[in-house]
Coordinates of C-alpha atoms and ligand atoms in Angstrom, one line a residue:
Chain A
M1 CA -11.7 -130.5 -143.9
T2 CA -12.9 -130.7 -147.3
H3 CA -14.6 -127.3 -147.3
D4 CA -12.9 -124.2 -149.0
K5 CA -12.7 -120.5 -148.8
A6 CA -16.6 -120.4 -149.7
A7 CA -17.6 -122.8 -146.8
G8 CA -16.2 -120.2 -144.4
K9 CA -12.5 -121.1 -143.4
T10 CA -10.6 -118.4 -141.2
R11 CA -7.6 -116.9 -142.6
R12 CA -5.6 -119.0 -140.0
Q13 CA -7.2 -122.3 -141.1
I14 CA -6.2 -121.6 -144.7
H15 CA -2.6 -120.7 -143.7
E16 CA -2.4 -123.8 -141.7
D17 CA -3.9 -126.1 -144.3
R18 CA -1.3 -124.8 -146.7
L19 CA 1.5 -125.5 -144.2
R20 CA 0.1 -129.1 -143.5
R21 CA 0.0 -129.8 -147.1
R22 CA 3.9 -128.7 -147.4
A23 CA 4.8 -130.5 -144.7
L24 CA 2.9 -133.7 -146.0
R25 CA 5.0 -133.3 -149.2
V26 CA 8.5 -132.9 -147.8
A27 CA 7.8 -136.1 -145.6
A28 CA 6.6 -138.0 -148.7
S29 CA 9.5 -137.1 -150.5
S30 CA 12.1 -137.6 -148.2
T31 CA 10.8 -141.0 -147.3
A32 CA 10.7 -142.2 -150.6
A33 CA 14.2 -140.9 -151.2
V34 CA 15.6 -143.1 -148.0
F35 CA 13.9 -146.1 -149.3
L36 CA 15.0 -145.7 -152.8
A37 CA 18.4 -145.5 -151.5
I38 CA 18.1 -148.4 -149.3
F39 CA 17.0 -150.4 -152.2
L40 CA 19.5 -149.4 -154.6
L41 CA 22.3 -149.1 -152.2
V42 CA 22.2 -152.1 -150.3
P43 CA 22.3 -154.7 -153.1
M44 CA 25.1 -153.0 -154.6
A45 CA 27.1 -154.2 -151.5
P46 CA 29.9 -156.7 -152.2
G47 CA 28.1 -159.4 -149.9
W48 CA 24.6 -158.8 -150.5
D49 CA 24.0 -161.8 -152.6
R50 CA 25.4 -164.0 -149.9
V51 CA 23.4 -162.3 -147.2
K52 CA 20.2 -162.8 -149.3
A53 CA 20.9 -166.4 -149.8
S54 CA 21.5 -167.2 -146.1
F55 CA 19.2 -164.8 -144.4
F56 CA 16.5 -164.0 -146.7
N57 CA 15.8 -167.2 -148.7
W58 CA 12.2 -167.6 -149.3
E59 CA 11.7 -171.3 -149.9
V60 CA 13.4 -171.8 -146.4
F61 CA 11.3 -169.2 -144.8
V62 CA 8.1 -170.9 -146.1
K63 CA 9.3 -174.4 -145.0
T64 CA 10.1 -173.4 -141.4
F65 CA 7.8 -170.8 -140.6
P66 CA 4.9 -173.4 -139.7
K67 CA 7.1 -175.1 -137.2
L68 CA 8.6 -171.8 -135.9
L69 CA 5.0 -170.7 -135.2
D70 CA 4.4 -174.2 -133.5
A71 CA 7.4 -173.6 -131.1
F72 CA 6.6 -169.9 -130.4
K73 CA 3.4 -171.5 -128.6
L74 CA 5.7 -172.9 -126.0
D75 CA 7.3 -169.2 -125.5
I76 CA 3.5 -168.1 -125.0
A77 CA 2.7 -170.8 -122.6
I78 CA 6.1 -169.8 -120.5
F79 CA 5.1 -166.5 -120.8
L80 CA 1.7 -167.0 -119.5
W81 CA 2.6 -168.9 -116.4
C82 CA 5.3 -166.6 -115.6
A83 CA 3.5 -163.4 -116.1
P84 CA 0.9 -163.8 -113.2
A85 CA 3.5 -165.1 -110.8
I86 CA 5.7 -162.2 -111.7
T87 CA 2.6 -159.5 -110.9
V88 CA 1.8 -161.2 -107.7
L89 CA 5.4 -161.6 -106.4
G90 CA 6.4 -158.1 -107.5
L91 CA 3.2 -156.4 -105.9
L92 CA 4.2 -158.4 -102.5
I93 CA 7.6 -157.2 -102.7
A94 CA 6.6 -153.7 -103.4
L95 CA 4.2 -153.7 -100.4
A96 CA 6.9 -155.1 -98.0
R97 CA 9.3 -152.5 -99.0
D98 CA 6.5 -150.0 -98.2
T99 CA 5.7 -151.5 -94.8
R100 CA 6.5 -149.5 -91.6
N101 CA 5.3 -152.4 -89.1
P102 CA 8.8 -153.1 -87.0
A103 CA 7.9 -156.7 -87.1
L104 CA 8.2 -156.8 -90.6
F105 CA 11.6 -154.9 -90.7
P106 CA 13.5 -158.1 -91.8
L107 CA 11.0 -158.5 -94.9
R108 CA 12.1 -154.7 -95.7
I109 CA 15.8 -155.4 -95.9
L110 CA 15.2 -158.6 -97.7
G111 CA 13.1 -156.8 -100.2
A112 CA 15.8 -154.1 -100.7
A113 CA 18.5 -156.8 -101.1
Y114 CA 16.2 -158.8 -103.4
T115 CA 15.6 -155.9 -106.0
D116 CA 19.2 -155.0 -105.9
I117 CA 20.7 -158.5 -106.4
F118 CA 18.0 -159.4 -109.4
R119 CA 18.3 -156.4 -111.0
G120 CA 22.0 -156.2 -111.1
V121 CA 22.7 -159.4 -112.7
P122 CA 22.3 -160.2 -116.2
V123 CA 19.0 -162.1 -117.0
V124 CA 20.9 -165.0 -119.1
L125 CA 23.1 -165.3 -115.9
T126 CA 20.4 -165.7 -113.6
V127 CA 18.9 -168.3 -116.1
Y128 CA 22.1 -170.1 -116.2
L129 CA 22.7 -170.2 -112.3
I130 CA 19.2 -171.3 -111.4
G131 CA 18.2 -173.3 -114.4
F132 CA 21.4 -175.5 -114.4
G133 CA 22.3 -175.0 -110.6
V134 CA 19.2 -176.2 -109.1
P135 CA 18.9 -179.4 -111.2
G136 CA 22.4 -180.1 -110.4
L137 CA 21.3 -180.7 -106.9
G138 CA 20.0 -184.1 -108.3
L139 CA 16.5 -183.7 -107.6
P140 CA 13.9 -186.4 -108.7
R141 CA 12.0 -186.1 -111.8
P142 CA 9.4 -183.7 -112.3
W143 CA 11.5 -181.3 -110.3
N144 CA 14.6 -181.4 -112.3
S145 CA 12.8 -179.8 -115.2
P146 CA 14.5 -177.0 -116.9
Y147 CA 11.0 -175.3 -117.2
I148 CA 10.5 -175.2 -113.6
W149 CA 13.8 -173.7 -112.9
G150 CA 14.2 -171.7 -115.9
S151 CA 10.7 -169.8 -115.4
L152 CA 11.6 -169.3 -111.7
A153 CA 14.7 -167.4 -112.9
L154 CA 12.5 -165.2 -114.9
I155 CA 10.2 -164.8 -112.3
L156 CA 12.6 -163.7 -109.9
T157 CA 14.3 -161.2 -112.4
Y158 CA 11.3 -159.6 -113.6
A159 CA 9.4 -159.5 -109.9
A160 CA 12.5 -157.4 -108.8
Y161 CA 11.6 -155.0 -111.7
V162 CA 8.2 -154.9 -111.4
A163 CA 8.4 -154.5 -107.6
E164 CA 10.4 -151.3 -108.2
I165 CA 7.6 -149.9 -110.8
F166 CA 4.9 -150.8 -108.3
R167 CA 6.6 -149.1 -105.7
S168 CA 7.4 -145.9 -107.9
G169 CA 3.6 -145.9 -108.4
I170 CA 2.8 -146.1 -104.8
E171 CA 5.1 -143.3 -104.0
S172 CA 3.6 -140.9 -106.7
V173 CA 0.2 -141.2 -104.9
H174 CA 0.2 -137.7 -102.9
K175 CA 0.6 -138.2 -99.2
S176 CA -2.2 -136.1 -98.8
Q177 CA -4.4 -139.3 -99.9
R178 CA -3.1 -141.4 -97.0
A179 CA -3.8 -138.4 -94.7
A180 CA -7.3 -138.1 -95.8
A181 CA -7.8 -142.1 -95.5
A182 CA -6.4 -141.8 -92.1
S183 CA -8.4 -139.0 -91.0
L184 CA -11.3 -141.2 -91.6
G185 CA -10.0 -143.8 -89.3
L186 CA -9.1 -146.3 -91.8
S187 CA -6.4 -148.6 -90.8
D188 CA -3.0 -148.6 -92.7
G189 CA -3.8 -151.8 -94.6
D190 CA -7.4 -150.5 -96.0
S191 CA -5.9 -147.2 -96.8
M192 CA -3.1 -149.1 -99.0
R193 CA -5.8 -151.6 -100.2
F194 CA -8.6 -149.1 -101.1
V195 CA -7.1 -145.8 -101.5
I196 CA -3.4 -145.9 -102.4
L197 CA -3.0 -149.0 -104.6
P198 CA -5.8 -149.0 -107.1
Q199 CA -4.4 -145.3 -107.9
A200 CA -0.9 -146.6 -108.1
I201 CA -1.7 -149.5 -110.3
R202 CA -3.4 -147.5 -112.7
R203 CA -0.7 -145.2 -113.3
V204 CA 1.8 -147.9 -113.7
I205 CA -0.2 -150.0 -116.2
P206 CA 1.8 -148.8 -119.2
A207 CA 5.2 -149.3 -117.9
Q208 CA 4.3 -152.8 -116.5
M209 CA 3.2 -153.6 -120.0
N210 CA 6.6 -152.7 -121.2
M211 CA 8.1 -155.2 -118.6
L212 CA 5.6 -157.8 -120.0
I213 CA 6.9 -157.2 -123.5
A214 CA 10.6 -157.2 -122.5
L215 CA 9.5 -160.7 -120.7
Q216 CA 8.1 -162.4 -123.6
K217 CA 11.3 -161.5 -125.7
D218 CA 13.3 -162.9 -122.8
V219 CA 11.4 -166.1 -122.6
A220 CA 14.0 -166.8 -125.7
L221 CA 16.9 -167.2 -122.9
L222 CA 15.3 -170.5 -121.8
S223 CA 16.5 -172.2 -124.9
F224 CA 20.3 -171.8 -123.4
I225 CA 19.0 -174.5 -120.8
G226 CA 16.9 -176.7 -122.7
P227 CA 13.4 -176.4 -123.7
V228 CA 13.0 -176.2 -127.5
E229 CA 11.1 -172.7 -127.9
I230 CA 11.1 -170.5 -131.0
F231 CA 14.7 -169.5 -131.0
R232 CA 16.1 -173.0 -130.1
Q233 CA 13.8 -174.6 -132.9
A234 CA 15.3 -171.7 -135.4
G235 CA 18.7 -172.9 -134.2
V236 CA 17.6 -176.4 -135.2
F237 CA 16.7 -175.5 -138.7
K238 CA 19.9 -173.2 -139.3
S239 CA 22.1 -176.5 -138.3
L240 CA 19.8 -178.8 -140.5
M241 CA 19.3 -176.3 -143.7
A242 CA 22.9 -174.5 -143.2
N243 CA 20.7 -171.4 -143.5
F244 CA 19.9 -168.3 -141.2
T245 CA 16.5 -167.5 -142.7
P246 CA 14.8 -169.3 -139.8
Y247 CA 16.1 -166.6 -137.4
V248 CA 14.7 -164.0 -139.5
G249 CA 11.4 -166.0 -139.3
A250 CA 11.6 -165.9 -135.5
A251 CA 12.2 -162.4 -135.7
V252 CA 9.1 -161.9 -137.6
I253 CA 6.9 -163.9 -135.2
F254 CA 8.5 -161.9 -132.2
L255 CA 7.7 -158.6 -134.0
A256 CA 3.9 -159.6 -134.7
V257 CA 3.3 -159.8 -131.0
T258 CA 5.7 -157.3 -129.7
I259 CA 4.9 -154.4 -132.2
P260 CA 1.2 -154.1 -131.5
A261 CA 1.9 -154.6 -127.7
T262 CA 4.5 -151.5 -127.6
R263 CA 2.3 -149.4 -129.7
Y264 CA -0.9 -150.0 -127.1
A265 CA 1.4 -149.3 -124.1
D266 CA 2.5 -146.1 -125.8
Y267 CA -0.9 -145.3 -126.4
L268 CA -1.9 -145.8 -122.8
I269 CA 1.0 -143.5 -121.7
A270 CA 0.0 -140.7 -124.1
K271 CA -3.6 -141.2 -122.8
Q272 CA -2.5 -140.8 -119.2
N273 CA -0.1 -137.8 -120.0
R274 CA -3.3 -136.3 -121.9
E275 CA -5.5 -137.0 -118.7
R276 CA -3.0 -135.6 -116.2
S277 CA -2.3 -132.4 -117.8
Chain B
M1 CA -16.4 -130.5 -69.1
P2 CA -15.0 -128.9 -72.5
K3 CA -15.8 -131.2 -75.5
L4 CA -11.9 -130.6 -76.3
A5 CA -9.0 -129.3 -74.5
L6 CA -5.5 -128.7 -75.2
H7 CA -3.2 -128.2 -72.6
G8 CA 0.4 -126.8 -73.4
V9 CA 0.5 -128.7 -76.7
E10 CA 3.9 -128.7 -78.4
K11 CA 5.1 -129.8 -81.6
R12 CA 8.3 -129.7 -83.3
F13 CA 9.6 -130.4 -86.7
G14 CA 13.4 -131.0 -86.0
E15 CA 14.4 -127.5 -84.5
N16 CA 11.4 -125.8 -85.7
V17 CA 8.7 -125.4 -82.8
V18 CA 5.6 -125.1 -84.8
C19 CA 3.0 -125.4 -81.7
D20 CA 4.7 -123.9 -78.9
G21 CA 2.5 -124.5 -75.6
I22 CA -0.8 -124.1 -77.0
D23 CA -3.9 -124.1 -74.3
L24 CA -7.5 -124.3 -76.0
T25 CA -10.9 -125.1 -74.9
I26 CA -13.9 -125.8 -77.2
E27 CA -17.2 -126.4 -75.4
E28 CA -19.6 -128.8 -77.0
G29 CA -21.5 -127.4 -80.1
Q30 CA -19.1 -124.5 -80.3
M31 CA -17.4 -123.2 -83.3
V32 CA -13.9 -122.2 -82.9
C33 CA -11.8 -120.3 -85.5
L34 CA -8.2 -120.0 -85.7
I35 CA -6.9 -117.1 -87.4
G36 CA -3.3 -116.0 -88.0
A37 CA -0.6 -115.6 -90.8
S38 CA 0.8 -117.9 -93.0
G39 CA 2.9 -120.6 -91.1
A40 CA 1.6 -119.6 -87.8
G41 CA 1.0 -123.3 -87.2
K42 CA -2.9 -123.4 -87.7
S43 CA -2.8 -126.6 -90.0
T44 CA -0.2 -128.2 -87.8
L45 CA -2.5 -127.8 -84.9
L46 CA -5.3 -129.4 -86.4
R47 CA -3.5 -132.1 -87.8
C48 CA -2.1 -132.8 -84.0
I49 CA -5.8 -132.6 -82.8
N50 CA -6.6 -135.6 -85.5
L51 CA -3.4 -137.4 -84.4
L52 CA -2.0 -137.3 -88.0
E53 CA 0.9 -135.7 -86.0
P54 CA 2.3 -137.1 -82.9
I55 CA 3.0 -134.0 -80.3
E56 CA 6.2 -133.7 -78.2
D57 CA 4.3 -132.5 -75.0
G58 CA 1.2 -131.4 -73.6
E59 CA -2.1 -133.3 -73.5
I60 CA -5.1 -133.2 -75.7
L61 CA -8.4 -134.1 -74.0
L62 CA -11.4 -135.6 -75.9
D63 CA -14.3 -135.6 -73.3
G64 CA -11.5 -135.3 -70.6
K65 CA -9.7 -138.3 -71.6
D66 CA -6.2 -137.7 -73.0
I67 CA -6.0 -138.9 -76.7
S68 CA -2.4 -137.7 -77.2
L69 CA -0.9 -140.7 -74.9
P70 CA 1.9 -142.0 -76.8
G71 CA 1.1 -145.1 -77.8
L72 CA -2.5 -145.1 -78.0
D73 CA -4.2 -146.5 -81.1
P74 CA -5.2 -143.3 -83.1
Q75 CA -7.8 -145.0 -85.3
P76 CA -10.8 -145.2 -82.9
V77 CA -10.1 -141.3 -82.0
R78 CA -9.9 -140.4 -85.6
R79 CA -13.3 -141.9 -86.3
R80 CA -14.8 -139.5 -83.6
I81 CA -13.0 -136.5 -84.9
G82 CA -13.4 -135.6 -88.8
M83 CA -11.4 -133.7 -90.6
V84 CA -11.8 -131.6 -94.2
F85 CA -8.8 -130.3 -95.9
Q86 CA -8.0 -127.3 -98.0
S87 CA -7.5 -129.4 -101.2
F88 CA -10.5 -131.7 -100.8
N89 CA -8.7 -135.0 -101.0
L90 CA -11.4 -136.9 -102.3
F91 CA -10.2 -140.5 -103.7
P92 CA -10.0 -139.7 -107.4
H93 CA -11.0 -143.3 -108.4
M94 CA -14.2 -143.4 -106.7
T95 CA -17.4 -141.8 -107.2
A96 CA -18.8 -139.3 -104.6
V97 CA -21.2 -142.1 -102.9
E98 CA -17.9 -144.6 -102.9
N99 CA -15.8 -141.9 -101.1
V100 CA -18.5 -141.4 -98.6
M101 CA -19.2 -145.1 -98.1
L102 CA -15.6 -146.4 -97.9
A103 CA -15.1 -145.6 -94.2
P104 CA -18.2 -146.8 -92.6
R105 CA -18.1 -149.8 -94.8
R106 CA -15.0 -150.7 -93.4
L107 CA -14.8 -149.6 -89.9
Y108 CA -18.6 -150.2 -88.8
R109 CA -18.9 -153.5 -91.3
K110 CA -22.0 -152.2 -93.0
S111 CA -23.1 -153.1 -96.4
R112 CA -23.6 -150.7 -99.1
S113 CA -27.2 -151.2 -99.3
A114 CA -27.6 -150.7 -95.3
L115 CA -25.7 -147.3 -95.6
L116 CA -27.6 -146.2 -98.6
P117 CA -30.6 -144.6 -96.7
E118 CA -28.5 -142.6 -94.4
V119 CA -25.7 -141.6 -97.1
T120 CA -28.3 -140.5 -99.4
E121 CA -29.8 -138.2 -96.8
L122 CA -26.8 -136.7 -96.2
F123 CA -26.0 -136.0 -99.7
E124 CA -29.7 -134.6 -99.9
R125 CA -29.0 -132.3 -96.9
F126 CA -26.1 -130.7 -98.7
G127 CA -27.8 -130.3 -102.1
L128 CA -25.7 -133.1 -103.7
K129 CA -28.3 -135.9 -104.4
E130 CA -27.7 -135.4 -108.0
R131 CA -23.9 -135.8 -107.9
M132 CA -23.7 -139.1 -105.9
G133 CA -22.7 -141.2 -108.8
H134 CA -20.1 -138.6 -110.1
Y135 CA -16.4 -138.9 -109.9
P136 CA -14.4 -136.2 -108.3
D137 CA -13.2 -134.6 -111.6
Q138 CA -16.7 -134.3 -112.7
L139 CA -17.5 -132.1 -109.8
S140 CA -16.9 -128.2 -109.2
G141 CA -14.3 -127.3 -106.4
G142 CA -17.2 -126.5 -104.2
Q143 CA -19.4 -129.5 -104.8
Q144 CA -15.8 -131.7 -104.4
Q145 CA -15.4 -129.8 -100.9
R146 CA -19.2 -130.5 -99.9
V147 CA -18.6 -134.0 -100.7
A148 CA -15.5 -134.1 -98.5
I149 CA -17.2 -132.6 -95.7
V150 CA -20.2 -135.5 -96.1
R151 CA -17.5 -137.8 -96.3
A152 CA -16.4 -137.0 -92.8
L153 CA -19.8 -136.6 -91.5
A154 CA -20.9 -140.3 -92.5
M155 CA -18.5 -141.2 -90.0
K156 CA -20.8 -139.5 -87.4
P157 CA -18.0 -137.6 -85.6
E158 CA -18.4 -135.8 -82.5
V159 CA -15.9 -132.9 -83.3
M160 CA -15.3 -131.6 -87.1
L161 CA -12.0 -129.8 -88.2
F162 CA -11.7 -127.9 -91.0
D163 CA -8.5 -126.5 -92.6
E164 CA -9.0 -123.6 -94.7
I165 CA -11.7 -125.5 -96.7
T166 CA -12.5 -122.5 -98.8
S167 CA -9.1 -121.4 -99.8
A168 CA -8.6 -123.4 -103.0
L169 CA -12.0 -122.2 -104.3
D170 CA -13.3 -119.8 -106.9
P171 CA -14.7 -116.9 -104.9
Q172 CA -18.0 -117.5 -106.2
L173 CA -18.0 -121.1 -104.6
V174 CA -17.0 -119.9 -101.5
G175 CA -20.6 -119.1 -100.3
E176 CA -22.0 -122.7 -100.7
V177 CA -19.4 -124.3 -98.8
L178 CA -19.9 -121.7 -95.9
D179 CA -23.6 -122.2 -96.0
V180 CA -22.8 -126.3 -95.2
L181 CA -20.9 -124.8 -92.0
R182 CA -23.5 -122.6 -90.9
L183 CA -26.0 -125.6 -91.4
L184 CA -23.5 -127.8 -89.2
K185 CA -23.2 -125.1 -86.6
D186 CA -27.1 -124.9 -86.3
S187 CA -27.2 -128.9 -86.0
G188 CA -24.7 -128.5 -83.0
M189 CA -21.8 -129.8 -84.4
T190 CA -18.5 -128.9 -82.3
M191 CA -16.0 -127.4 -84.9
V192 CA -12.4 -126.0 -85.0
L193 CA -11.8 -123.9 -88.4
A194 CA -8.5 -122.6 -89.7
T195 CA -9.5 -119.8 -92.0
H196 CA -8.9 -116.7 -93.7
E197 CA -12.4 -115.7 -93.8
M198 CA -12.5 -113.2 -91.4
A199 CA -16.2 -111.8 -92.3
F200 CA -17.4 -115.7 -91.8
A201 CA -15.4 -116.1 -88.3
R202 CA -16.7 -112.8 -87.1
E203 CA -20.4 -113.7 -88.3
A204 CA -20.3 -117.5 -86.9
A205 CA -17.8 -118.3 -84.5
D206 CA -18.1 -118.5 -80.7
K207 CA -14.6 -118.0 -80.2
V208 CA -11.7 -116.8 -82.3
C209 CA -8.0 -117.6 -81.6
F210 CA -5.1 -115.6 -83.0
L211 CA -2.2 -117.7 -83.5
K212 CA 1.5 -116.3 -84.3
D213 CA 4.6 -118.6 -84.0
G214 CA 2.9 -121.5 -82.8
K215 CA 1.4 -119.6 -79.8
V216 CA -2.2 -118.4 -79.0
I217 CA -1.6 -114.7 -78.5
E218 CA -5.2 -113.7 -78.0
E219 CA -8.4 -115.2 -78.0
G220 CA -11.9 -114.1 -77.2
A221 CA -15.4 -113.7 -78.6
P222 CA -15.3 -112.3 -82.0
E223 CA -16.9 -108.8 -81.4
A224 CA -14.3 -108.5 -79.1
L225 CA -11.2 -109.7 -80.9
F226 CA -12.2 -108.0 -84.1
D227 CA -13.3 -104.6 -83.0
A228 CA -10.8 -104.2 -80.0
P229 CA -7.6 -106.2 -80.1
Q230 CA -5.5 -106.1 -77.1
H231 CA -2.3 -107.5 -78.5
P232 CA -0.2 -105.4 -80.6
D233 CA 0.3 -108.5 -82.8
T234 CA -3.4 -109.2 -83.2
Q235 CA -3.9 -105.4 -84.2
A236 CA -1.2 -105.6 -86.9
F237 CA -2.7 -108.7 -88.3
L238 CA -6.2 -107.7 -88.5
A239 CA -5.3 -104.2 -89.8
R240 CA -3.5 -106.2 -92.7
A241 CA -6.2 -108.9 -93.0
L242 CA -9.1 -106.6 -93.0
K243 CA -7.8 -104.1 -95.3
Ligands
ATP1 N1 5.6 -132.0 -92.4 C1 6.4 -130.7 -91.9 N2 7.7 -131.0 -91.7 C2 8.5 -129.9 -91.5 N3 7.8 -128.6 -91.3 C3 6.5 -128.4 -91.3 C4 5.7 -129.6 -91.8 N4 4.6 -129.2 -91.8 C5 4.5 -127.7 -91.5 N5 5.7 -127.3 -91.3 C6 6.2 -126.0 -90.8 O1 5.3 -125.6 -89.7 C7 5.0 -124.2 -89.9 C8 3.6 -123.9 -89.7 O2 2.9 -124.6 -90.7 P1 1.3 -124.8 -91.0 O3 1.1 -125.4 -92.2 O4 0.9 -125.3 -89.7 O5 1.1 -123.2 -90.9 P2 -0.4 -122.5 -91.2 O6 -0.8 -121.6 -90.1 O7 -1.4 -123.4 -91.5 O8 -0.3 -121.7 -92.6 P3 -1.0 -121.6 -93.5 O9 -1.9 -120.4 -93.3 O10 -0.2 -121.1 -94.8 O11 -1.7 -122.6 -94.1 C9 5.8 -123.8 -91.0 O12 6.9 -123.2 -90.5 C10 6.1 -125.0 -91.8 O13 7.0 -125.0 -92.6
MG2 MG1 -2.4 -124.1 -93.0

């Protein structure tokens, strides 16, 4: 794009180049104006100094950040054991809801009821009910752990959403694919396993990535029932130092994970849209 | 005994009677063409023969045995009857050769390497040897349709059903697919085609059936049916179709 008229640009290319340069100038100057306004106006707000001291205290940030990072490892661990369980359970529920075998009819009803219930209750409520409720039964030692029951709450909730996404993927595969598989003599099970599911899963990967990102954030809800993960750790620091900066530190750590992941999911979606058109 | 015989086949979608007492016999090695206007029930009839649609009444005999008995397991029958669709319906996530091997691998419990020689020979026979490793979206419509035919043939069916398999193709690709049908006919395959290719039906069919509103209005040898149609509906349809 560095060659000029002499290098043989068409009239249209020259015109489009001019438009592009203009758009760039407009975007740059308006962005500069917005940021300038934020930098100038926000500090003029009456409470700014107080907010700055209690939310953006550099010393507190530096002191607490490594410990927060350490606590975040627990979030990641919880995420890592929940995510596979969610995927498997979600897929099983989706398959159960798709089955036409009359012997499995109860499974279909249960699958439908399950997704309705767990998608209808706020996650935090499920975490409370299962995380406090089940250990309240007075179970013996490893079994009263909030890790187990808190994780289960997340697994049950997210599996309900993930199942619906798998189901939409299965339904998005055109029925002529099933007909083609059946015409070859393949059983319903083989047709699902080798023909429908591989296509369905490919289509819903971006949507499932978004679910995983949401899950990574919701792991913080377990702090309400005990585990000292990053959000809880930030709370501890807040009380110790009477300063909110640790929460900002926690947010920064979450963003460092979720922004790249979100971008990647968006990229996958855009790529699929391009392929489909 | 005819290879395939339909007696009074009736198919309904709700109130809509799509096959209205169809009788049809197909001898071993015959090619039978179904012609008729859009909505006449050609596709539905083929789908019924392949047991993709259950029929309300009547019977479908393969080698004299009723395959349409309610409650019969359709899978063993479908292996014996291959079907090729207008829109190819290849599995897009598999290469051509994987498309072809899937059903024999699963149903005849054969390994890929055991299947490779015969499958390669099939691809070779239909001029597709270089395309075996291609995905459907890397193939032209004509190639895709030929792969779909190879896929059905790999199950070694006794009867093949073709539902307007050239209708979705660019005109210059129709010929290569029709050549495949000629090849199959010469090899003695029993075939039923729903088609709008009147010239091909006239040249290659042993018998042509004209369908209207789910009924066989007239059937006969292609010369007789095309040159001297007896029924006014057939005359009207051909006058339009052959214009
Ligand atoms: N799954 C279905 N549910 C309800 N009605 C259907 C279904 N499939 C086909 N029909 C109806 O059956 C009738 C016959 O359709 P069919 O596709 O068999 O015709 P056709 O002769 O193959 O036509 P074309 O030349 O357009 O392919 C049509 O009226 C159609 O609307
Ligand atoms: Mg049709």
